[in-house]
Amino acid sequence: MKEWIEQDADQSSVDILLGGLGVSKIVAELMAKRGFQDPVIADQFLSPKLKHLQDPFLIENMETAVNRIFVAREKKQQVLIVGDYDVDGISSTVMTKQGLQSLDIYADTIIPQRITEGYGLTKKVLKRGLQGRDYSLVIALDCGTNSVEEARYLSEQGIDLLVVDHHQLKSGDPPLATIVNPHLQEDHGQPWRNLCTAGLCFKLIHALYKKARELDLPDADQLTPRDFLPLCAIGTLADLVPLQGESRIFSHFGIKRLFLDASPGLRAILKECGMNESMEPETEDITYKLAPRINACGRLNEPETAVALLLESDEEDCAKLAGRLTQLNEQRKGIEAELTADALAQAEKYFTDQPAVVVTGSGDGWHPGVVGIVAGKLANSLNKPCLVLAKSEDDEYTGSGRGIPGLNLVEILSHCQDYLTHWGGHPIAVGLGLQESKLDAFTKKFTECTNRLFSPTTERPTLQIDAVVDPKELNYKLLEEINSLGPFGQDNPEPVIAVKGIMLDTPPRKISKGEHFQFSFHNGLDFIRGIAWRMGKNIPPCDQRIDLAFKLRRNNWNGRSSLQLVLEDWKISNG
């Protein structure tokens, strides 16, 4: 059981927001608890507008990037787009290719094969991609910020490099290239600073279209970056960037226009996810249904399948490719389940008393494309940073790490880089590789650095309760009020609501071999139903009054919609 923390809202802020916004009391309280006091700023958060997007040319090197692309257009030069194999990279690749095509610029695309070519802009993927055409420009998306050698390799062949990326510079100087990356600029709280690459590609396309209108190109006035909002939102939500500033604007409008501006390929994936135009998409539809299917392609070494689908226009071919994504995702789930069990056993055996976990393995069960998911599961369950590494045929361990709040994995790995062949990523998610001979020394150094920079707590885990409501308030009106703060994600968490003193009407029913359970109770007006994921070993009684902490959702099933509680925790009521 967790310790519930019920935070009180500052009443003066609540009163100001109530008077200045005209919202309901619960929305005002939720906003106040998120630190909002100014009604103008709060209104911009609740009602984002595309006109609030800043001029894309404010981003450093954007004008240089746009001018170079237009040189390619004028001289009819060949362009190669190299994208990362995750959702952000694939979304960015498709957006950029379509954006260039709309300006009559020909571009090929290539995505690295995770197992044989590694992550990002490697020489291996470049050598494969550059075959067959005389390219003059390479555009690296969601990678390239640290590709010094690769930039030099391209320069020696007379090929220019344009990088659009949001990864941080690990050390030293960036490569000699045109780099559009806000993290290479000083932080002045710019609303676009924490955009993922899909968001930066939207800004690039917006800048290209502005330039096209400035040059009075044919049909330039018909070009609109709005068409790219769905893919931009998908990349943004899947990449777990802070949903603030322009990231919030992109995700807000991208979800709203998910079906309106969806390509045939995207519509096919949505159909595979059980979604249709009658549904109102939510963040979790992207992060738990759609994104895993796209990610599975990269994880299982078929990243081009996702790109081909999102670029395809034939509906029959789209249906086949979307089905393939589902097959790959099911295959990924099976591999992940076995690897998770093995990794957890290692963690419990060797790292129970350690501040961090480094688990390794080899063979078919230890697929390098799945280690990141497993690392995330371990970090969440063990509340400590976890690295999961798979051994390759050349005695190198490669894998991923996931962190916990308050810990910067990039900083920790920077102290361990002497042991690594490659590394990089974000504060909460990293990729790395090292030779087997360095494994023991690296593990020791990594745990020492973690212990020095961050000490995991042994205190009882806590659960932040955002609002306590009367059971009779559980209705669609409340759901709409809560969802007005969405889309939810990094730095804008979905509110956790609580009701107290209820009694379940029947014993909870276990499902999926007992891993989950369903429950229901009557709130005096109607039956309220809920589900508890992965809580099959912690089932509440039906003969005692209990308190429930949950997220309020809309459940769509067989064409019908119903209110649903997604349980976070429960406890016996006091008094």
Coordinates of C-alpha atoms in Angstrom, one line a residue, residues 317-518:
D317 CA -1.5 -2.3 -49.1
C318 CA -1.9 -0.1 -45.9
A319 CA -4.1 -2.8 -44.4
K320 CA -1.5 -5.5 -45.0
L321 CA 1.4 -3.4 -43.6
A322 CA -0.7 -2.4 -40.6
G323 CA -1.4 -6.1 -39.9
R324 CA 2.4 -6.7 -40.1
L325 CA 2.9 -4.1 -37.4
T326 CA 0.5 -5.9 -35.2
Q327 CA 2.3 -9.2 -35.8
L328 CA 5.6 -7.6 -34.9
N329 CA 4.1 -6.1 -31.7
E330 CA 2.7 -9.5 -30.6
Q331 CA 6.1 -11.0 -31.2
R332 CA 7.7 -8.2 -29.2
K333 CA 5.4 -8.9 -26.3
G334 CA 6.4 -12.5 -26.1
I335 CA 10.1 -11.7 -26.1
E336 CA 9.6 -9.0 -23.6
A337 CA 7.8 -11.2 -21.1
E338 CA 10.6 -13.8 -21.0
L339 CA 13.3 -11.2 -20.8
T340 CA 11.6 -9.4 -18.0
A341 CA 11.3 -12.5 -15.9
D342 CA 15.0 -13.3 -16.4
A343 CA 16.1 -9.7 -15.7
L344 CA 14.0 -9.3 -12.6
A345 CA 15.4 -12.6 -11.2
Q346 CA 19.0 -11.3 -11.7
A347 CA 18.1 -7.9 -10.1
E348 CA 16.6 -9.6 -7.0
K349 CA 19.6 -12.0 -6.7
Y350 CA 22.5 -9.6 -7.2
F351 CA 21.3 -6.0 -6.8
T352 CA 18.8 -6.0 -3.9
D353 CA 21.2 -3.9 -1.7
Q354 CA 22.6 -1.8 -4.5
P355 CA 21.5 1.7 -5.6
A356 CA 21.3 0.6 -9.2
V357 CA 20.8 -2.5 -11.4
V358 CA 22.9 -3.7 -14.3
V359 CA 21.6 -7.0 -15.7
T360 CA 22.9 -8.9 -18.7
G361 CA 22.1 -11.9 -20.9
S362 CA 22.7 -13.5 -24.3
G363 CA 20.9 -15.7 -26.7
D364 CA 17.6 -15.4 -28.6
G365 CA 15.7 -14.5 -25.5
W366 CA 17.8 -11.4 -25.0
H367 CA 16.7 -9.4 -28.0
P368 CA 18.5 -6.0 -28.1
G369 CA 15.4 -4.4 -29.4
V370 CA 13.4 -5.1 -26.3
V371 CA 15.8 -4.3 -23.5
G372 CA 14.7 -0.7 -23.2
I373 CA 11.1 -1.7 -22.4
V374 CA 12.4 -4.2 -19.8
A375 CA 14.7 -1.5 -18.3
G376 CA 11.7 0.7 -17.9
K377 CA 9.7 -2.0 -16.1
L378 CA 12.5 -2.8 -13.7
A379 CA 13.1 0.9 -12.9
N380 CA 9.4 1.4 -12.1
S381 CA 9.1 -1.7 -10.0
L382 CA 12.4 -1.4 -8.2
N383 CA 12.5 2.4 -7.9
K384 CA 16.1 2.6 -8.9
P385 CA 18.0 3.2 -12.2
C386 CA 18.3 0.0 -14.3
L387 CA 20.5 -1.0 -17.3
V388 CA 19.6 -4.0 -19.3
L389 CA 22.3 -5.2 -21.7
A390 CA 22.3 -8.0 -24.4
K391 CA 25.5 -9.7 -25.5
S392 CA 26.2 -9.7 -29.2
E393 CA 28.3 -12.2 -31.3
D394 CA 31.4 -9.9 -31.0
D395 CA 31.4 -10.0 -27.2
E396 CA 30.0 -6.5 -26.9
Y397 CA 27.1 -5.7 -24.6
T398 CA 24.6 -3.2 -25.9
G399 CA 21.4 -2.1 -24.4
S400 CA 19.3 0.6 -22.7
G401 CA 18.9 2.2 -19.3
R402 CA 15.9 3.9 -17.6
G403 CA 16.1 6.2 -14.7
I404 CA 13.8 7.5 -12.0
P405 CA 12.8 11.1 -11.0
G406 CA 15.6 13.2 -9.6
L407 CA 18.3 11.2 -11.4
N408 CA 20.2 12.2 -14.6
L409 CA 21.4 9.0 -16.3
V410 CA 23.3 11.1 -18.9
E411 CA 25.3 12.7 -16.1
I412 CA 26.1 9.3 -14.5
L413 CA 27.2 7.7 -17.8
S414 CA 29.5 10.7 -18.4
H415 CA 31.5 9.6 -15.4
C416 CA 31.7 6.1 -16.8
Q417 CA 32.4 6.8 -20.4
D418 CA 36.0 5.4 -20.3
Y419 CA 34.4 2.0 -20.1
L420 CA 31.9 2.5 -23.0
T421 CA 32.2 2.1 -26.7
H422 CA 29.1 4.4 -27.3
W423 CA 26.5 6.0 -25.2
G424 CA 23.9 8.8 -25.2
G425 CA 20.3 9.7 -24.7
H426 CA 18.1 11.7 -22.2
P427 CA 18.2 12.1 -18.5
I428 CA 15.6 9.3 -18.0
A429 CA 16.5 7.1 -21.0
V430 CA 19.9 6.1 -22.4
G431 CA 21.5 3.7 -24.8
L432 CA 25.0 2.3 -24.3
G433 CA 27.5 -0.3 -25.4
L434 CA 30.7 -1.8 -23.9
Q435 CA 33.0 -4.7 -24.4
E436 CA 32.6 -7.8 -22.2
S437 CA 36.0 -7.3 -20.6
K438 CA 34.9 -3.9 -19.2
L439 CA 31.6 -5.1 -17.8
D440 CA 32.5 -5.7 -14.2
A441 CA 34.5 -2.5 -13.9
F442 CA 31.7 -0.5 -15.5
T443 CA 29.1 -2.1 -13.2
K444 CA 31.1 -1.1 -10.2
K445 CA 31.6 2.4 -11.4
F446 CA 28.0 2.9 -12.4
T447 CA 26.7 1.8 -9.0
E448 CA 29.3 4.0 -7.2
C449 CA 28.3 7.0 -9.2
T450 CA 24.6 6.4 -8.7
N451 CA 25.2 6.1 -5.0
R452 CA 27.2 9.3 -4.9
L453 CA 24.7 11.3 -7.0
F454 CA 21.5 9.9 -5.9
S455 CA 20.4 7.6 -3.0
P456 CA 17.2 5.7 -3.6
T457 CA 14.7 6.1 -0.8
T458 CA 13.6 3.2 1.3
E459 CA 10.6 5.1 2.5
R460 CA 7.0 3.9 1.8
P461 CA 6.1 4.9 -1.7
T462 CA 3.7 7.8 -2.0
L463 CA 0.7 8.5 -4.3
Q464 CA -0.3 12.1 -5.0
I465 CA -4.1 12.6 -4.8
D466 CA -5.1 15.5 -6.9
A467 CA -8.8 15.7 -5.9
V468 CA -11.2 13.9 -3.6
V469 CA -14.8 13.8 -4.9
D470 CA -18.1 12.6 -3.8
P471 CA -19.0 9.2 -5.5
K472 CA -22.1 10.9 -6.9
E473 CA -19.9 13.3 -8.9
L474 CA -18.5 10.4 -11.0
N475 CA -20.0 11.2 -14.3
Y476 CA -19.1 12.4 -17.9
K477 CA -19.2 16.0 -16.8
L478 CA -16.4 15.4 -14.3
L479 CA -14.5 13.4 -17.0
E480 CA -14.8 16.3 -19.4
E481 CA -13.6 18.8 -16.8
I482 CA -10.5 16.6 -16.0
N483 CA -9.7 16.1 -19.7
S484 CA -9.7 19.8 -20.3
L485 CA -6.2 19.8 -18.7
G486 CA -5.0 17.2 -21.2
P487 CA -3.3 15.9 -23.2
F488 CA -1.5 14.2 -20.3
G489 CA 2.1 13.1 -20.3
Q490 CA 5.5 14.2 -19.1
D491 CA 5.3 17.2 -16.8
N492 CA 1.5 17.3 -17.1
P493 CA 0.4 14.1 -15.3
E494 CA -3.1 12.8 -15.5
P495 CA -4.9 13.7 -12.3
V496 CA -5.4 11.0 -9.7
I497 CA -8.9 11.2 -8.2
A498 CA -10.2 9.6 -5.0
V499 CA -13.5 8.6 -3.5
K500 CA -13.9 7.5 0.1
G501 CA -16.1 5.1 2.1
I502 CA -17.6 3.1 -0.8
M503 CA -18.5 -0.6 -0.7
L504 CA -18.1 -2.8 -3.7
D505 CA -21.3 -4.4 -4.8
T506 CA -19.8 -7.8 -5.7
P507 CA -16.3 -9.5 -5.2
P508 CA -13.8 -8.2 -7.8
R509 CA -13.5 -10.5 -10.8
K510 CA -10.0 -11.7 -11.8
I511 CA -9.2 -11.6 -15.5
S512 CA -6.2 -12.5 -17.7
K513 CA -5.1 -15.5 -15.6
G514 CA -5.6 -13.5 -12.4
E515 CA -3.1 -10.7 -13.3
H516 CA -5.8 -8.0 -13.4
F517 CA -9.3 -7.6 -11.9
Q518 CA -12.5 -5.8 -12.5

